[in-house]
Short mmCIF file of C-alpha atoms in Angstrom, two decimals:
data_model
loop_
_atom_site.label_atom_id
_atom_site.label_comp_id
_atom_site.label_asym_id
_atom_site.label_seq_id
_atom_site.Cartn_x
_atom_site.Cartn_y
_atom_site.Cartn_z
CA MET Z 1 -1.80 14.77 -21.91
CA SER Z 2 -2.04 12.35 -24.81
CA GLY Z 3 -5.39 10.72 -25.34
CA ARG Z 4 -3.66 7.78 -26.94
CA ALA Z 5 -3.85 4.35 -25.39
CA GLN Z 6 -1.02 1.84 -25.26
CA LEU Z 7 -1.05 -1.93 -25.40
CA MET Z 8 2.03 -3.30 -23.69
CA TRP Z 9 3.11 -6.36 -25.64
CA ASP Z 10 6.19 -8.40 -26.39
CA GLU Z 11 5.67 -11.77 -28.07
CA ALA Z 12 8.18 -13.26 -25.64
CA VAL Z 13 5.65 -13.01 -22.77
CA THR Z 14 4.10 -16.20 -24.17
CA GLY Z 15 7.19 -17.94 -22.78
CA TYR Z 16 5.58 -17.72 -19.33
CA ASP Z 17 4.82 -21.43 -19.51
CA PHE Z 18 4.58 -23.80 -16.57
CA GLY Z 19 4.18 -26.84 -18.84
CA PRO Z 20 1.52 -28.71 -20.79
CA GLU Z 21 -0.42 -29.97 -17.75
CA HIS Z 22 -0.66 -26.56 -16.08
CA PRO Z 23 -3.95 -24.61 -16.34
CA MET Z 24 -2.22 -21.31 -17.16
CA ASP Z 25 -1.72 -22.08 -20.83
CA PRO Z 26 0.12 -19.23 -22.60
CA VAL Z 27 -2.07 -19.82 -25.67
CA ARG Z 28 -4.56 -17.54 -23.92
CA LEU Z 29 -2.14 -14.64 -24.38
CA ALA Z 30 -1.33 -15.47 -27.99
CA LEU Z 31 -5.00 -15.86 -28.90
CA THR Z 32 -5.92 -12.57 -27.22
CA ARG Z 33 -3.26 -10.76 -29.20
CA LYS Z 34 -4.49 -12.37 -32.42
CA LEU Z 35 -8.09 -11.38 -31.69
CA VAL Z 36 -7.03 -7.79 -31.01
CA ASP Z 37 -5.40 -7.77 -34.44
CA ALA Z 38 -8.33 -9.52 -36.11
CA PHE Z 39 -10.57 -6.61 -35.09
CA GLY Z 40 -7.98 -4.07 -36.26
CA LEU Z 41 -7.65 -2.64 -32.76
CA ASP Z 42 -3.89 -2.36 -33.25
CA ARG Z 43 -4.73 0.65 -35.46
CA ASP Z 44 -6.44 2.38 -32.53
CA ILE Z 45 -3.90 1.61 -29.83
CA GLU Z 46 -0.13 2.01 -29.82
CA VAL Z 47 1.60 -1.34 -29.31
CA VAL Z 48 4.66 -0.89 -27.09
CA ALA Z 49 7.24 -3.41 -25.88
CA ALA Z 50 8.76 -2.21 -22.62
CA LYS Z 51 12.07 -3.49 -21.31
CA PRO Z 52 12.15 -6.19 -18.61
CA ALA Z 53 12.09 -5.03 -15.01
CA GLY Z 54 15.64 -4.83 -13.69
CA ASP Z 55 16.81 -5.91 -10.27
CA SER Z 56 16.41 -2.47 -8.70
CA THR Z 57 12.82 -2.29 -9.94
CA LEU Z 58 12.00 -5.81 -8.76
CA ARG Z 59 13.34 -4.90 -5.34
CA LEU Z 60 10.73 -2.15 -5.03
CA VAL Z 61 8.45 -5.02 -3.95
CA HIS Z 62 10.42 -8.28 -3.83
CA ARG Z 63 13.17 -9.23 -1.40
CA GLU Z 64 16.63 -9.61 -2.87
CA ASP Z 65 16.98 -13.19 -1.64
CA TYR Z 66 13.75 -14.12 -3.42
CA VAL Z 67 14.86 -12.57 -6.72
CA ASP Z 68 18.12 -14.50 -6.36
CA ALA Z 69 16.14 -17.72 -5.77
CA VAL Z 70 14.06 -17.13 -8.92
CA LYS Z 71 17.22 -16.54 -10.94
CA ALA Z 72 18.76 -19.75 -9.61
CA ALA Z 73 15.65 -21.79 -10.41
CA SER Z 74 15.49 -20.16 -13.83
CA ALA Z 75 19.04 -21.28 -14.59
CA ASP Z 76 18.56 -24.76 -13.10
CA PRO Z 77 14.91 -25.70 -12.56
CA ALA Z 78 15.88 -28.85 -10.67
CA SER Z 79 17.37 -26.65 -7.94
CA ALA Z 80 14.13 -24.74 -7.26
CA ASP Z 81 13.75 -23.89 -3.59
CA GLY Z 82 10.31 -24.81 -2.25
CA ALA Z 83 10.84 -22.43 0.67
CA TYR Z 84 10.25 -19.63 -1.84
CA GLY Z 85 7.20 -21.29 -3.39
CA LEU Z 86 9.23 -22.41 -6.41
CA GLY Z 87 9.11 -25.90 -7.88
CA THR Z 88 5.60 -26.51 -6.55
CA LEU Z 89 2.52 -27.81 -8.39
CA ASP Z 90 1.20 -24.26 -8.68
CA ASP Z 91 4.54 -22.69 -9.60
CA PRO Z 92 6.80 -25.26 -11.27
CA ALA Z 93 10.25 -23.97 -12.13
CA PHE Z 94 11.16 -23.71 -15.81
CA ALA Z 95 14.18 -22.55 -17.74
CA GLY Z 96 14.10 -18.80 -18.36
CA MET Z 97 11.47 -18.23 -15.67
CA HIS Z 98 13.19 -15.15 -14.27
CA GLU Z 99 13.63 -13.50 -17.66
CA VAL Z 100 10.04 -13.90 -18.84
CA SER Z 101 8.60 -12.99 -15.42
CA ALA Z 102 10.72 -9.83 -15.39
CA LEU Z 103 9.53 -9.08 -18.93
CA ILE Z 104 5.86 -9.30 -17.91
CA ALA Z 105 6.60 -7.13 -14.88
CA GLY Z 106 8.39 -4.68 -17.14
CA GLN Z 107 5.29 -4.25 -19.27
CA SER Z 108 3.23 -3.20 -16.24
CA VAL Z 109 5.98 -0.92 -14.95
CA GLY Z 110 6.29 0.55 -18.44
CA ALA Z 111 2.53 1.13 -18.47
CA ALA Z 112 2.81 2.97 -15.15
CA GLU Z 113 5.63 5.16 -16.42
CA SER Z 114 3.84 5.96 -19.65
CA VAL Z 115 0.57 6.93 -17.94
CA TRP Z 116 2.32 8.98 -15.25
CA ARG Z 117 4.42 10.85 -17.82
CA GLY Z 118 1.33 11.57 -19.90
CA ASP Z 119 2.55 9.64 -22.94
CA ALA Z 120 -0.71 7.68 -22.79
CA LEU Z 121 -3.98 8.11 -20.95
CA HIS Z 122 -4.72 4.38 -20.78
CA ALA Z 123 -2.32 1.42 -20.85
CA VAL Z 124 -3.17 -2.28 -20.94
CA ASN Z 125 -0.99 -5.27 -20.08
CA PHE Z 126 -3.22 -8.32 -20.30
CA ALA Z 127 -0.21 -10.60 -19.73
CA GLY Z 128 0.06 -9.01 -16.27
CA GLY Z 129 -2.13 -9.00 -13.21
CA LEU Z 130 -0.04 -11.68 -11.46
CA HIS Z 131 -1.40 -10.58 -8.12
CA HIS Z 132 -0.55 -13.50 -5.82
CA ALA Z 133 3.26 -13.19 -5.80
CA MET Z 134 4.50 -12.08 -2.40
CA PRO Z 135 7.58 -10.00 -1.53
CA GLY Z 136 9.41 -13.17 -0.58
CA GLY Z 137 7.75 -15.95 -2.53
CA ALA Z 138 5.88 -17.25 -5.55
CA SER Z 139 2.22 -18.15 -5.17
CA GLY Z 140 -0.79 -19.05 -7.25
CA PHE Z 141 0.88 -19.17 -10.71
CA CYS Z 142 2.60 -15.83 -10.01
CA ILE Z 143 6.38 -15.30 -9.83
CA TYR Z 144 6.76 -11.50 -9.80
CA ASN Z 145 3.87 -9.27 -8.79
CA ASP Z 146 3.68 -6.87 -11.73
CA ALA Z 147 0.62 -5.08 -10.33
CA SER Z 148 2.45 -4.24 -7.11
CA LEU Z 149 5.56 -3.25 -9.05
CA ALA Z 150 3.57 -0.85 -11.25
CA ILE Z 151 2.05 0.77 -8.16
CA ALA Z 152 5.43 0.94 -6.41
CA ARG Z 153 6.92 2.62 -9.47
CA LEU Z 154 4.11 5.19 -9.49
CA LEU Z 155 4.86 5.96 -5.85
CA GLU Z 156 8.55 6.27 -6.68
CA LEU Z 157 7.67 8.76 -9.43
CA GLY Z 158 5.74 10.90 -6.96
CA ALA Z 159 2.15 9.63 -6.98
CA GLU Z 160 0.41 10.20 -3.64
CA ARG Z 161 -2.89 8.36 -4.16
CA ILE Z 162 -3.34 5.19 -6.18
CA ALA Z 163 -6.47 3.04 -6.22
CA TYR Z 164 -6.17 -0.63 -7.14
CA VAL Z 165 -9.37 -2.49 -8.04
CA ASP Z 166 -9.13 -6.27 -8.48
CA VAL Z 167 -12.09 -8.20 -9.95
CA ASP Z 168 -10.32 -11.55 -10.42
CA VAL Z 169 -12.21 -14.45 -8.83
CA HIS Z 170 -9.28 -14.90 -6.43
CA HIS Z 171 -8.37 -12.41 -3.72
CA GLY Z 172 -5.64 -9.95 -4.72
CA ASP Z 173 -3.59 -11.01 -1.69
CA GLY Z 174 -0.11 -10.12 -2.96
CA VAL Z 175 -1.04 -6.53 -3.78
CA GLN Z 176 -2.84 -6.12 -0.49
CA ALA Z 177 0.21 -7.47 1.37
CA ALA Z 178 2.62 -5.18 -0.48
CA PHE Z 179 0.72 -2.04 0.55
CA TRP Z 180 -0.83 -3.17 3.85
CA ASP Z 181 0.97 -0.37 5.71
CA ASP Z 182 0.70 2.33 3.04
CA PRO Z 183 -2.24 4.76 3.17
CA ARG Z 184 -1.27 6.12 -0.25
CA VAL Z 185 -2.62 2.94 -1.86
CA LEU Z 186 -6.25 1.87 -1.65
CA THR Z 187 -6.70 -1.80 -2.56
CA ILE Z 188 -10.20 -3.07 -3.32
CA SER Z 189 -10.75 -6.74 -4.14
CA LEU Z 190 -13.96 -8.47 -5.24
CA HIS Z 191 -13.52 -12.24 -5.14
CA GLU Z 192 -15.10 -15.56 -4.33
CA HIS Z 193 -15.37 -16.10 -0.59
CA PRO Z 194 -12.17 -17.42 1.01
CA ARG Z 195 -14.13 -20.31 2.56
CA THR Z 196 -14.42 -21.87 -0.89
CA LEU Z 197 -11.39 -20.69 -2.88
CA PHE Z 198 -7.64 -20.10 -2.86
CA PRO Z 199 -5.89 -18.21 -1.31
CA GLN Z 200 -8.30 -18.37 1.65
CA THR Z 201 -7.73 -14.67 2.37
CA GLY Z 202 -9.70 -11.54 1.60
CA TRP Z 203 -12.09 -11.50 4.53
CA PRO Z 204 -13.98 -8.23 5.06
CA GLU Z 205 -12.13 -7.73 8.34
CA GLU Z 206 -8.82 -7.35 6.45
CA THR Z 207 -8.75 -3.55 6.29
CA GLY Z 208 -5.08 -2.55 6.45
CA SER Z 209 -2.59 -2.08 9.27
CA PRO Z 210 -3.10 0.35 12.17
CA THR Z 211 -1.04 2.91 10.23
CA ALA Z 212 -3.26 2.53 7.15
CA GLU Z 213 -6.70 1.62 8.46
CA GLY Z 214 -9.28 1.36 5.72
CA SER Z 215 -6.68 1.12 2.95
CA ALA Z 216 -7.72 -2.46 2.16
CA VAL Z 217 -11.30 -3.32 1.23
CA ASN Z 218 -12.47 -6.88 0.63
CA LEU Z 219 -15.79 -7.98 -0.83
CA ALA Z 220 -16.05 -11.76 -0.46
CA LEU Z 221 -18.82 -13.08 -2.71
CA PRO Z 222 -20.72 -16.32 -2.21
CA ALA Z 223 -20.01 -19.16 -4.62
CA GLY Z 224 -22.53 -19.18 -7.45
CA THR Z 225 -22.83 -15.39 -7.70
CA GLY Z 226 -23.98 -14.49 -11.21
CA ASP Z 227 -24.14 -11.39 -13.37
CA ALA Z 228 -26.77 -9.37 -11.51
CA GLY Z 229 -25.19 -9.97 -8.11
CA TRP Z 230 -21.61 -9.43 -9.26
CA VAL Z 231 -22.30 -6.14 -11.01
CA ARG Z 232 -24.55 -5.02 -8.14
CA ALA Z 233 -21.77 -5.76 -5.63
CA PHE Z 234 -19.20 -3.85 -7.69
CA HIS Z 235 -21.38 -0.75 -7.89
CA ALA Z 236 -22.38 -1.02 -4.22
CA VAL Z 237 -18.78 -0.69 -3.06
CA VAL Z 238 -16.23 0.46 -5.64
CA PRO Z 239 -17.51 3.80 -7.04
CA GLU Z 240 -18.13 5.36 -3.62
CA LEU Z 241 -14.65 4.43 -2.40
CA VAL Z 242 -12.93 5.66 -5.57
CA ALA Z 243 -14.94 8.90 -5.52
CA ASP Z 244 -13.89 9.56 -1.93
CA PHE Z 245 -10.21 8.64 -2.47
CA ARG Z 246 -9.83 10.51 -5.78
CA PRO Z 247 -6.76 8.63 -6.98
CA GLN Z 248 -4.24 10.16 -9.32
CA VAL Z 249 -4.11 6.81 -11.16
CA LEU Z 250 -6.55 3.90 -11.25
CA VAL Z 251 -4.96 0.45 -11.61
CA THR Z 252 -7.37 -2.42 -12.31
CA GLN Z 253 -6.94 -6.18 -12.56
CA HIS Z 254 -9.35 -8.08 -14.80
CA GLY Z 255 -8.91 -11.78 -14.20
CA ALA Z 256 -11.40 -13.57 -16.45
CA ASP Z 257 -11.83 -16.50 -14.05
CA THR Z 258 -15.11 -15.16 -12.62
CA HIS Z 259 -16.70 -16.70 -15.72
CA PHE Z 260 -19.18 -19.55 -15.41
CA GLU Z 261 -17.02 -21.71 -17.70
CA ASP Z 262 -13.84 -21.28 -15.67
CA PRO Z 263 -12.64 -24.67 -14.38
CA LEU Z 264 -10.89 -23.41 -11.23
CA ALA Z 265 -13.57 -21.37 -9.44
CA HIS Z 266 -17.26 -21.18 -8.62
CA LEU Z 267 -18.73 -17.85 -9.69
CA ALA Z 268 -21.23 -17.73 -12.56
CA VAL Z 269 -20.40 -14.47 -14.32
CA SER Z 270 -20.73 -13.99 -18.08
CA LEU Z 271 -18.49 -12.25 -20.58
CA ASP Z 272 -21.14 -9.56 -20.79
CA ALA Z 273 -20.89 -8.75 -17.09
CA GLN Z 274 -17.11 -8.72 -17.32
CA ARG Z 275 -17.39 -6.18 -20.13
CA ALA Z 276 -19.83 -4.09 -18.07
CA VAL Z 277 -17.33 -3.88 -15.20
CA GLN Z 278 -14.49 -3.05 -17.60
CA VAL Z 279 -16.55 -0.12 -18.88
CA ALA Z 280 -17.30 0.92 -15.30
CA CYS Z 281 -13.57 0.92 -14.44
CA HIS Z 282 -12.83 3.05 -17.51
CA ASP Z 283 -15.55 5.48 -16.49
CA LEU Z 284 -14.26 5.68 -12.89
CA ALA Z 285 -10.79 6.55 -14.18
CA HIS Z 286 -12.24 9.44 -16.17
CA ALA Z 287 -14.51 10.61 -13.36
CA TYR Z 288 -11.94 10.60 -10.57
CA ALA Z 289 -8.38 10.03 -11.89
CA ASP Z 290 -8.22 12.43 -14.86
CA GLY Z 291 -8.57 9.40 -17.11
CA ARG Z 292 -5.30 7.78 -15.98
CA TRP Z 293 -5.98 4.06 -16.19
CA ILE Z 294 -3.69 1.04 -16.11
CA ALA Z 295 -5.58 -2.19 -16.88
CA LEU Z 296 -4.08 -5.62 -16.30
CA GLY Z 297 -5.11 -9.20 -17.04
CA GLY Z 298 -4.87 -11.92 -14.41
CA GLY Z 299 -6.43 -15.34 -14.01
CA GLY Z 300 -8.62 -17.08 -16.54
CA TYR Z 301 -8.42 -20.73 -17.51
CA ALA Z 302 -11.12 -21.13 -20.14
CA VAL Z 303 -8.34 -20.22 -22.52
CA VAL Z 304 -10.27 -20.30 -25.81
CA ASP Z 305 -13.90 -19.47 -25.11
CA VAL Z 306 -13.47 -16.77 -22.48
CA VAL Z 307 -10.06 -15.17 -21.94
CA PRO Z 308 -9.35 -13.84 -25.46
CA ARG Z 309 -12.81 -12.31 -25.81
CA SER Z 310 -12.80 -10.77 -22.34
CA TRP Z 311 -9.40 -9.14 -22.71
CA THR Z 312 -10.07 -8.03 -26.28
CA HIS Z 313 -13.08 -6.16 -24.92
CA LEU Z 314 -10.73 -4.60 -22.36
CA VAL Z 315 -8.27 -3.49 -25.05
CA ALA Z 316 -11.09 -2.12 -27.20
CA ILE Z 317 -12.50 -0.09 -24.30
CA ALA Z 318 -9.06 1.33 -23.51
CA ALA Z 319 -8.51 2.12 -27.19
CA GLY Z 320 -11.71 4.15 -27.34
CA ARG Z 321 -13.37 1.72 -29.75
CA PRO Z 322 -15.49 -0.58 -27.59
CA LEU Z 323 -16.89 -3.60 -29.39
CA GLU Z 324 -20.61 -4.16 -29.26
CA PRO Z 325 -21.39 -7.46 -27.54
CA GLU Z 326 -23.17 -8.85 -30.62
CA THR Z 327 -20.10 -8.24 -32.81
CA VAL Z 328 -19.28 -11.25 -35.00
CA ILE Z 329 -15.79 -12.66 -34.50
CA PRO Z 330 -13.70 -12.73 -37.69
CA ASP Z 331 -13.34 -16.12 -39.36
CA SER Z 332 -9.57 -15.64 -39.52
CA TRP Z 333 -9.35 -15.80 -35.74
CA ARG Z 334 -11.66 -18.78 -35.46
CA GLN Z 335 -9.47 -20.63 -37.94
CA GLU Z 336 -6.40 -19.66 -35.89
CA VAL Z 337 -8.03 -21.11 -32.78
CA PHE Z 338 -8.76 -24.42 -34.47
CA ALA Z 339 -5.26 -24.64 -35.92
CA ARG Z 340 -3.67 -24.05 -32.51
CA THR Z 341 -6.03 -25.94 -30.21
CA ARG Z 342 -8.34 -28.13 -32.31
CA GLN Z 343 -11.22 -26.43 -30.50
CA LEU Z 344 -14.16 -24.63 -32.06
CA ALA Z 345 -14.08 -20.93 -31.28
CA PRO Z 346 -17.05 -18.81 -30.21
CA GLY Z 347 -18.79 -16.82 -32.93
CA ARG Z 348 -19.66 -13.55 -31.21
CA MET Z 349 -18.29 -11.24 -28.52
CA THR Z 350 -21.15 -12.01 -26.15
CA ASP Z 351 -22.57 -14.81 -24.03
CA GLY Z 352 -26.05 -13.57 -24.93
CA ARG Z 353 -26.61 -11.86 -21.60
CA TRP Z 354 -26.32 -8.23 -22.71
CA PRO Z 355 -27.48 -5.85 -21.38
CA VAL Z 356 -26.71 -6.86 -17.80
CA ALA Z 357 -29.54 -5.83 -15.49
CA TYR Z 358 -28.93 -5.36 -11.79
CA ALA Z 359 -30.60 -3.66 -8.85
CA ASP Z 360 -28.80 -0.54 -7.67
CA TRP Z 361 -27.72 -0.62 -4.02
CA ALA Z 362 -29.32 2.76 -3.37
CA SER Z 363 -32.72 1.24 -4.08
CA GLY Z 364 -32.45 -0.94 -0.97
CA TYR Z 365 -31.12 -4.30 0.14
CA ASP Z 366 -32.28 -7.57 1.66
CA PRO Z 367 -30.39 -8.49 4.85
CA ALA Z 368 -31.41 -12.13 4.34
CA ASP Z 369 -29.84 -12.31 0.87
CA ARG Z 370 -26.35 -13.87 0.78
CA LEU Z 371 -25.02 -11.45 -1.82
CA ASP Z 372 -26.35 -8.45 0.08
CA GLN Z 373 -24.87 -9.86 3.28
CA ALA Z 374 -21.45 -9.89 1.57
CA VAL Z 375 -21.82 -6.27 0.50
CA ILE Z 376 -22.97 -5.22 3.99
CA ALA Z 377 -19.98 -6.99 5.56
CA ALA Z 378 -17.52 -5.21 3.28
CA ARG Z 379 -19.10 -1.81 3.81
CA LYS Z 380 -19.38 -2.18 7.60
CA ALA Z 381 -15.75 -3.29 7.92
CA ALA Z 382 -14.11 -0.65 5.74
CA PHE Z 383 -16.36 2.33 5.07
CA PRO Z 384 -16.37 3.86 8.60
CA LEU Z 385 -12.56 3.69 8.63
CA ARG Z 386 -12.64 5.98 5.61
CA GLY Z 387 -15.22 8.30 7.11
CA LEU Z 388 -18.00 6.91 4.95
CA LEU Z 389 -21.43 5.68 5.99
CA ALA Z 390 -21.70 1.91 5.93
#
């Protein structure tokens, strides 16, 4: 198997643009790509443009009538059908919407194919991670669910065990829904508690259908959770599940909207903690999935200060050249940021919180602590269904 990593990228993905007033500004993708280049990471990772997902691939997850509705809205945005979640405030229709959404999905499917074939050990699509799209509808800024499509393609190619770990601040509801009945796919989502954040799902009690009990695991974190609690919660739940499941491929979603500067959510996580969890996901892939790792982007609406740095760390880790947190950001990129946004860019690849200290779960817990209560709830709901001690 090749040790080479791939970055799935086609400049046209920046056409995924819901308009100037929408929080998902495609500049976050363009600036991430520029920062990857500014650090010379393109020399350590093969940049690959995969073809768009075709109709037969899209139908691995999405209903045919929904794909037809997206195509119709793409050709004539004024005709968008709200019954499919199109033409809403979250998912406004725009010309070319189908084509660019299929292109983003194609990058994740291409990543899956490349890793399964052994052409690459790791593959990153930071334009992907659009985890809210449902089989029959758009939701939460997501038109096609590229994460689900990548997993479905792996299953089609013969994979029998795939673990999906989602650390976006929002629940990975679309991926959970797509594989609710499938014991071959273990979905684990860490997210802000559904009481306080869209999509109001991802309760610990959501553990999969009767035919796939324990295949969904949800860790719902209290608003305000910071670095120590977030990293503690990850390590209290994810490694044990992945070690037990022993996936053939690990698929991870790295929404950057857990960050304390993100305008749409209420966790208080730093870039440094995000990097720590990215490293942990990489290490889990090597420990339990023969290194096969597909890493996706996701949410993230602090589009200058946070998203490009977080996902550049992700690319660097996948490329085998992780960037030290104190690394100075090249002036060329900071000038690019000002030219594009008239904002001042950050100067280093850290929020000044490295190293991230946390208390290991094995050392004990406090049943009166809200974070520990969240971990206990997730473990009690799902672990016994997998034959593990809660």
